[in-house]
Short mmCIF file of C-alpha atoms in Angstrom, two decimals:
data_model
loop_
_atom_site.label_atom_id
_atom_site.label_comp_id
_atom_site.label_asym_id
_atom_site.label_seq_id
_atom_site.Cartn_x
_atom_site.Cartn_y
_atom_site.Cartn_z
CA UNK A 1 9.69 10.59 2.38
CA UNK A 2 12.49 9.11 0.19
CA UNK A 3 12.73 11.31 -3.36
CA UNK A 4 13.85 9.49 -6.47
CA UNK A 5 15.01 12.70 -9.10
CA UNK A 6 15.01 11.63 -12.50
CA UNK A 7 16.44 13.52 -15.65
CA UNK A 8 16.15 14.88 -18.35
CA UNK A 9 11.64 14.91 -18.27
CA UNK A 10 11.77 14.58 -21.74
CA UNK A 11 14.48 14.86 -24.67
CA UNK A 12 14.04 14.85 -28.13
CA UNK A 13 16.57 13.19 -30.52
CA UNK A 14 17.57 12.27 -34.27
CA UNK A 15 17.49 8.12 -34.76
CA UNK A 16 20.66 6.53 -34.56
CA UNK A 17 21.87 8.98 -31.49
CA UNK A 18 22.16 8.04 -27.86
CA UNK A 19 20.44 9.21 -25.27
CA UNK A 20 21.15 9.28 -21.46
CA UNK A 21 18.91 9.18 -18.65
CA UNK A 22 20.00 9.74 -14.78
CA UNK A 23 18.42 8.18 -11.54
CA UNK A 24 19.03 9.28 -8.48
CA UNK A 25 17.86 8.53 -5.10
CA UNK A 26 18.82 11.98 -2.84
CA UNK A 27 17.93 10.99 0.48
CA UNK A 28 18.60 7.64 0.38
CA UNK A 29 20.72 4.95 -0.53
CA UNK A 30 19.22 2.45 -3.11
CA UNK A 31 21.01 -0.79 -3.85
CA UNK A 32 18.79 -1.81 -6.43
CA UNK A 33 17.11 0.39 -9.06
CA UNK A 34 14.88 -0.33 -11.74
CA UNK A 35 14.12 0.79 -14.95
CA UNK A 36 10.51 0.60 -16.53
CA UNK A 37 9.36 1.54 -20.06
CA UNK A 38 5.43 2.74 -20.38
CA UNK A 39 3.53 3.14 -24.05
CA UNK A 40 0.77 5.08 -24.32
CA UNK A 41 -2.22 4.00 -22.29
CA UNK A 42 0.09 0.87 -21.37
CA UNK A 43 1.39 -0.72 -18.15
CA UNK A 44 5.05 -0.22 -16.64
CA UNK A 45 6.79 -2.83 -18.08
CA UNK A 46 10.04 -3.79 -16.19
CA UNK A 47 13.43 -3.54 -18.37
CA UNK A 48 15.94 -4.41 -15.78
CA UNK A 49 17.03 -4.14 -12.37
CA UNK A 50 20.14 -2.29 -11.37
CA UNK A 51 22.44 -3.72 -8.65
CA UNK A 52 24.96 -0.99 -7.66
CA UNK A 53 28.87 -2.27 -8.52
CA UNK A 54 27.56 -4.70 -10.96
CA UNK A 55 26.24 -5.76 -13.88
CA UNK A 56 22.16 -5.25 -14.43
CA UNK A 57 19.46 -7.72 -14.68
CA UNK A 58 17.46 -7.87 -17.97
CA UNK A 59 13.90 -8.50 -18.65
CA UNK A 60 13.41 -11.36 -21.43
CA UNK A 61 13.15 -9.45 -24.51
CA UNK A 62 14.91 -6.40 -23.52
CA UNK A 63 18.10 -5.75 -25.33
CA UNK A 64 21.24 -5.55 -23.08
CA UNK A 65 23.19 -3.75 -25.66
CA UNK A 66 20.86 -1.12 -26.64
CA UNK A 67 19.56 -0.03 -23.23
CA UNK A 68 23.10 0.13 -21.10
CA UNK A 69 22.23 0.22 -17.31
CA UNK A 70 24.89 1.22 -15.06
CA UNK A 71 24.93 1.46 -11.24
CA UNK A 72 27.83 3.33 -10.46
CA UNK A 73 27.29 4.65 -6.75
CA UNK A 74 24.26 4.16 -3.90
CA UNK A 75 23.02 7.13 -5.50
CA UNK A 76 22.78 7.25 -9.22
CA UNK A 77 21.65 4.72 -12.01
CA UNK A 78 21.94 5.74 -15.22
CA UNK A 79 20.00 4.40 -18.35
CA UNK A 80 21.86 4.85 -22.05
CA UNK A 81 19.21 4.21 -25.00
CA UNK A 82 22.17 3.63 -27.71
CA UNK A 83 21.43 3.78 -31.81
CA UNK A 84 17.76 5.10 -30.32
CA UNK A 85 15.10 4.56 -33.37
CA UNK A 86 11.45 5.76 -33.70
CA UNK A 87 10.30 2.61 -31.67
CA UNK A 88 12.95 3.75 -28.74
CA UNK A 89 10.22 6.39 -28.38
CA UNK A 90 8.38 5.95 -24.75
CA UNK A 91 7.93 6.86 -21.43
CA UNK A 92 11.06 5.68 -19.37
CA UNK A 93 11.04 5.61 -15.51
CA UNK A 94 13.01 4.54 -12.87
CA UNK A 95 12.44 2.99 -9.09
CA UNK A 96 14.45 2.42 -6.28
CA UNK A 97 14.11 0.77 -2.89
CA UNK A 98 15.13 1.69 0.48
CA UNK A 99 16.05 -2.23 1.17
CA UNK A 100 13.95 -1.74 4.44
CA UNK A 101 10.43 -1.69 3.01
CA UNK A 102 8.79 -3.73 0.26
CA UNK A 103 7.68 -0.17 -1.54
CA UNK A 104 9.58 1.54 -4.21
CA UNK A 105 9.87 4.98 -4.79
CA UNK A 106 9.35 6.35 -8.64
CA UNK A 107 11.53 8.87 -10.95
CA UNK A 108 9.09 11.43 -12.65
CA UNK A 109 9.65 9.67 -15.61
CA UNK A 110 11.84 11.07 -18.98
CA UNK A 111 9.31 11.33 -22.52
CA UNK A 112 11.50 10.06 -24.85
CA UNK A 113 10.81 10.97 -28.49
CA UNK A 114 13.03 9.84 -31.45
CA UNK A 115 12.40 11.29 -34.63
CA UNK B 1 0.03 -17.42 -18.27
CA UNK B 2 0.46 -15.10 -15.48
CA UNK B 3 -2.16 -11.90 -15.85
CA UNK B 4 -2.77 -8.81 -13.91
CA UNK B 5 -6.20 -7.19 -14.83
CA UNK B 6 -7.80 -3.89 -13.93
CA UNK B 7 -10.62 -2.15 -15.86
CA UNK B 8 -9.12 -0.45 -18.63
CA UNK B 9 -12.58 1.79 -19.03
CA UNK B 10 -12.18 4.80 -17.17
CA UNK B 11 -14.28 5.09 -14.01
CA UNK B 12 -16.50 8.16 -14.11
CA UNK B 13 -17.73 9.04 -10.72
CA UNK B 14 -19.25 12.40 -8.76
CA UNK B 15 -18.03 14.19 -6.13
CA UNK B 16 -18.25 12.70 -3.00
CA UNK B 17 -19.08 9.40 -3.95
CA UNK B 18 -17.17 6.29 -2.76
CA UNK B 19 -14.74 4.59 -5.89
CA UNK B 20 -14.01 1.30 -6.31
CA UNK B 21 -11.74 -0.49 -8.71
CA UNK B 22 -10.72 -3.72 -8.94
CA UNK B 23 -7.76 -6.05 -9.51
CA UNK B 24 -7.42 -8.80 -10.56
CA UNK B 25 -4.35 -11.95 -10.62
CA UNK B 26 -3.67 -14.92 -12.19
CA UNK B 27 -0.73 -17.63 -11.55
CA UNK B 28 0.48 -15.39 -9.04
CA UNK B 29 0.88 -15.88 -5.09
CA UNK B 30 2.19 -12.67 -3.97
CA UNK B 31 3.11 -12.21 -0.52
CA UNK B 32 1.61 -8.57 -0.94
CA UNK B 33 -0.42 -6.26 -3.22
CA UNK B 34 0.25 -2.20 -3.61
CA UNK B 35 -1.23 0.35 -5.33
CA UNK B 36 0.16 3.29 -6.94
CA UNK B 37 -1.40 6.40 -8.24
CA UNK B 38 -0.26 7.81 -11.09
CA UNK B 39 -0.69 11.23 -12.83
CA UNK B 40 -0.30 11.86 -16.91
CA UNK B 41 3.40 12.27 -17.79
CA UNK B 42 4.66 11.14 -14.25
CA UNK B 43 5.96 8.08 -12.45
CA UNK B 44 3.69 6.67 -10.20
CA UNK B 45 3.38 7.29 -6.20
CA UNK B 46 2.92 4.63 -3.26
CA UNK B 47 -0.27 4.67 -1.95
CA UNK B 48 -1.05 1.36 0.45
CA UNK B 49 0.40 -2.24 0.38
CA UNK B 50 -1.57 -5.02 1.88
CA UNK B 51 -0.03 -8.07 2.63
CA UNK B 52 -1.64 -11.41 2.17
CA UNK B 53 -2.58 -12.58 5.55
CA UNK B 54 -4.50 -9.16 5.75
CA UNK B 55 -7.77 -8.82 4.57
CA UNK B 56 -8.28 -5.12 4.62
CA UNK B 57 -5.71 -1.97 5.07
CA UNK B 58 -7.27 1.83 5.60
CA UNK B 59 -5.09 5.05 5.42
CA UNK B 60 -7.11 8.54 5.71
CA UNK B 61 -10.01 7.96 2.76
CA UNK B 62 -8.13 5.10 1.08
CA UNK B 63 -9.37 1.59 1.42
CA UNK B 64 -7.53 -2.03 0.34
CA UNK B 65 -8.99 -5.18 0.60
CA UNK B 66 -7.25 -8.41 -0.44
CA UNK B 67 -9.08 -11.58 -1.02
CA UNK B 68 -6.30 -14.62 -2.09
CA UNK B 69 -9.37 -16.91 -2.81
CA UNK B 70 -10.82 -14.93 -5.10
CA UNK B 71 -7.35 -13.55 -6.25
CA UNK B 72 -8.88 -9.89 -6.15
CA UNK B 73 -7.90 -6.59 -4.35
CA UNK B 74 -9.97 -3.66 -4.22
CA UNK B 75 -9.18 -0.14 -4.02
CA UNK B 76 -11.69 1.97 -2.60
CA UNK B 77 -11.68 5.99 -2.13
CA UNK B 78 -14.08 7.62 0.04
CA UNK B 79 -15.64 11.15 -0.11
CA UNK B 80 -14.05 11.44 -3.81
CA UNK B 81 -12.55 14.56 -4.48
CA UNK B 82 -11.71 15.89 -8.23
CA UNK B 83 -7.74 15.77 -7.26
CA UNK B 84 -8.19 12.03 -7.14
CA UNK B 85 -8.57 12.20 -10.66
CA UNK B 86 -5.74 10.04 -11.66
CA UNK B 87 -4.57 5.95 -12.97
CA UNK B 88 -4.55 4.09 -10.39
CA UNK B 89 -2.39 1.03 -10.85
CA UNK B 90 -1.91 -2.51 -8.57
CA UNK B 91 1.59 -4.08 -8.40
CA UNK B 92 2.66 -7.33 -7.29
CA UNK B 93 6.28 -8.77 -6.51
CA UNK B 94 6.95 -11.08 -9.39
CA UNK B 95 10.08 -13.63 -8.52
CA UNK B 96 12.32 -11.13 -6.51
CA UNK B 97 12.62 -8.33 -3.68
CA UNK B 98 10.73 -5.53 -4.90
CA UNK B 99 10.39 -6.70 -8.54
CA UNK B 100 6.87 -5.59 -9.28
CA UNK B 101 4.92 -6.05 -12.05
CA UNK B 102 2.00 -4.31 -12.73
CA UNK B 103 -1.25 -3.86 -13.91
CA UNK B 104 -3.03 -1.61 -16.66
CA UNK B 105 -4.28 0.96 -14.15
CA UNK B 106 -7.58 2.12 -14.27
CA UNK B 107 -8.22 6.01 -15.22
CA UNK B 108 -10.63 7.34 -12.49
CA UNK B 109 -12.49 10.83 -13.33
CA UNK B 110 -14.09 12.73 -10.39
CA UNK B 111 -16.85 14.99 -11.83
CA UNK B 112 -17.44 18.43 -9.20
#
């Protein structure tokens, strides 16, 4: 089946650095990714969707500027978490779609811990 | 509002035993339903989608029923095993291809 590799699992960083995750699909092409946030005991809540070659799609509430999405092949999305704070801190996963089929196929997730 | 609601109290059940959990929607009127298993500290995995002129879909123990009356979907796993021991969560398309939202999950414990 299709195989979504996401990384890093988890990363650990001071507040006020930047931190950036990778999504990529590796036996597929996906033209739109998306990028989910979980809290503890919490539903995936969907951040925004990731067209490849051009801009993302943000969830109300979701701050364009401090999560920078970009879709720069078929391949690979990548998720920035800029100025990342103690409230940054969550469970970050990505999806993509093989455009043929209405399921997506998950990231393992990266545990995102700002101290 | 729009609402997506599964029982957030863990379901405790023995081995071999059938589980059941439930879903519920509000304000939606989703063309289809999935569910997804998840496992702690990992992004979730496709397990069935029903669509919504089906009423039930079956694959190896795994059972999904989808009711658009009653806006409800259950999930049902025969012949439990402890490796089912996971969240399971329901997803509908909200607005868009493939734009899911989803619900709370439900933690289900198999007990040997």
């Amino acid at each position: 089946g299709a195989v979504v590799s996401q990384h890093p699992s988890r990363v650990i960083c001071k507040s006020g650095t930047s931190v950036k995750i990778e999504c990529r699909s590796l036996d597929f092409q996906a033209t739109t990714m998306f990028w989910y946030r979980q809290f503890p005991k919490q539903s995936l809540m969907l951040m925004a969707t990731s067209n490849e070659g051009s801009k993302a799609t943000y969830e109300q509430g979701v701050e364009k500027d401090k999560f920078l999405i970009n879709h720069a092949s078929l391949t690979l999305s990548t998720l920035t978490v800029t100025s990342a704070h103690p409230e940054d801190s969550s469970f970050y996963i990505c999806s993509a779609g093989t455009g043929k089929a209405e399921k997506l196929f998950f990231g393992s997730g990266t545990q995102l811990s700002v101290l | 509002s729009q609402k997506i609601e599964q029982n957030s109290e863990a379901l405790n059940i023995q081995e071999g035993k059938t589980a059941t959990l439930t879903c519920n929607y509000t304000n939606y009127s989703p063309a289809y339903l999935q569910w997804y298993r998840q496992d702690p500290g990992r992004g979730p995995v496709f397990l069935l989608l029903i669509r919504e002129n089906e009423k039930e879909k079956r694959k190896e123990r795994l059972k999904v029923t989808f009711d658009t009356t009653l806006k409800q979907s259950l999930f049902h796993i025969t012949a439990s095993q402890p490796a089912d021991s996971a969240t399971y969560l329901c997803a509908l398309e909200n607005t868009g291809f493939q734009k899911l939202v989803f619900g709370t999950g439900t933690r289900l414990l198999v007990s040997p």
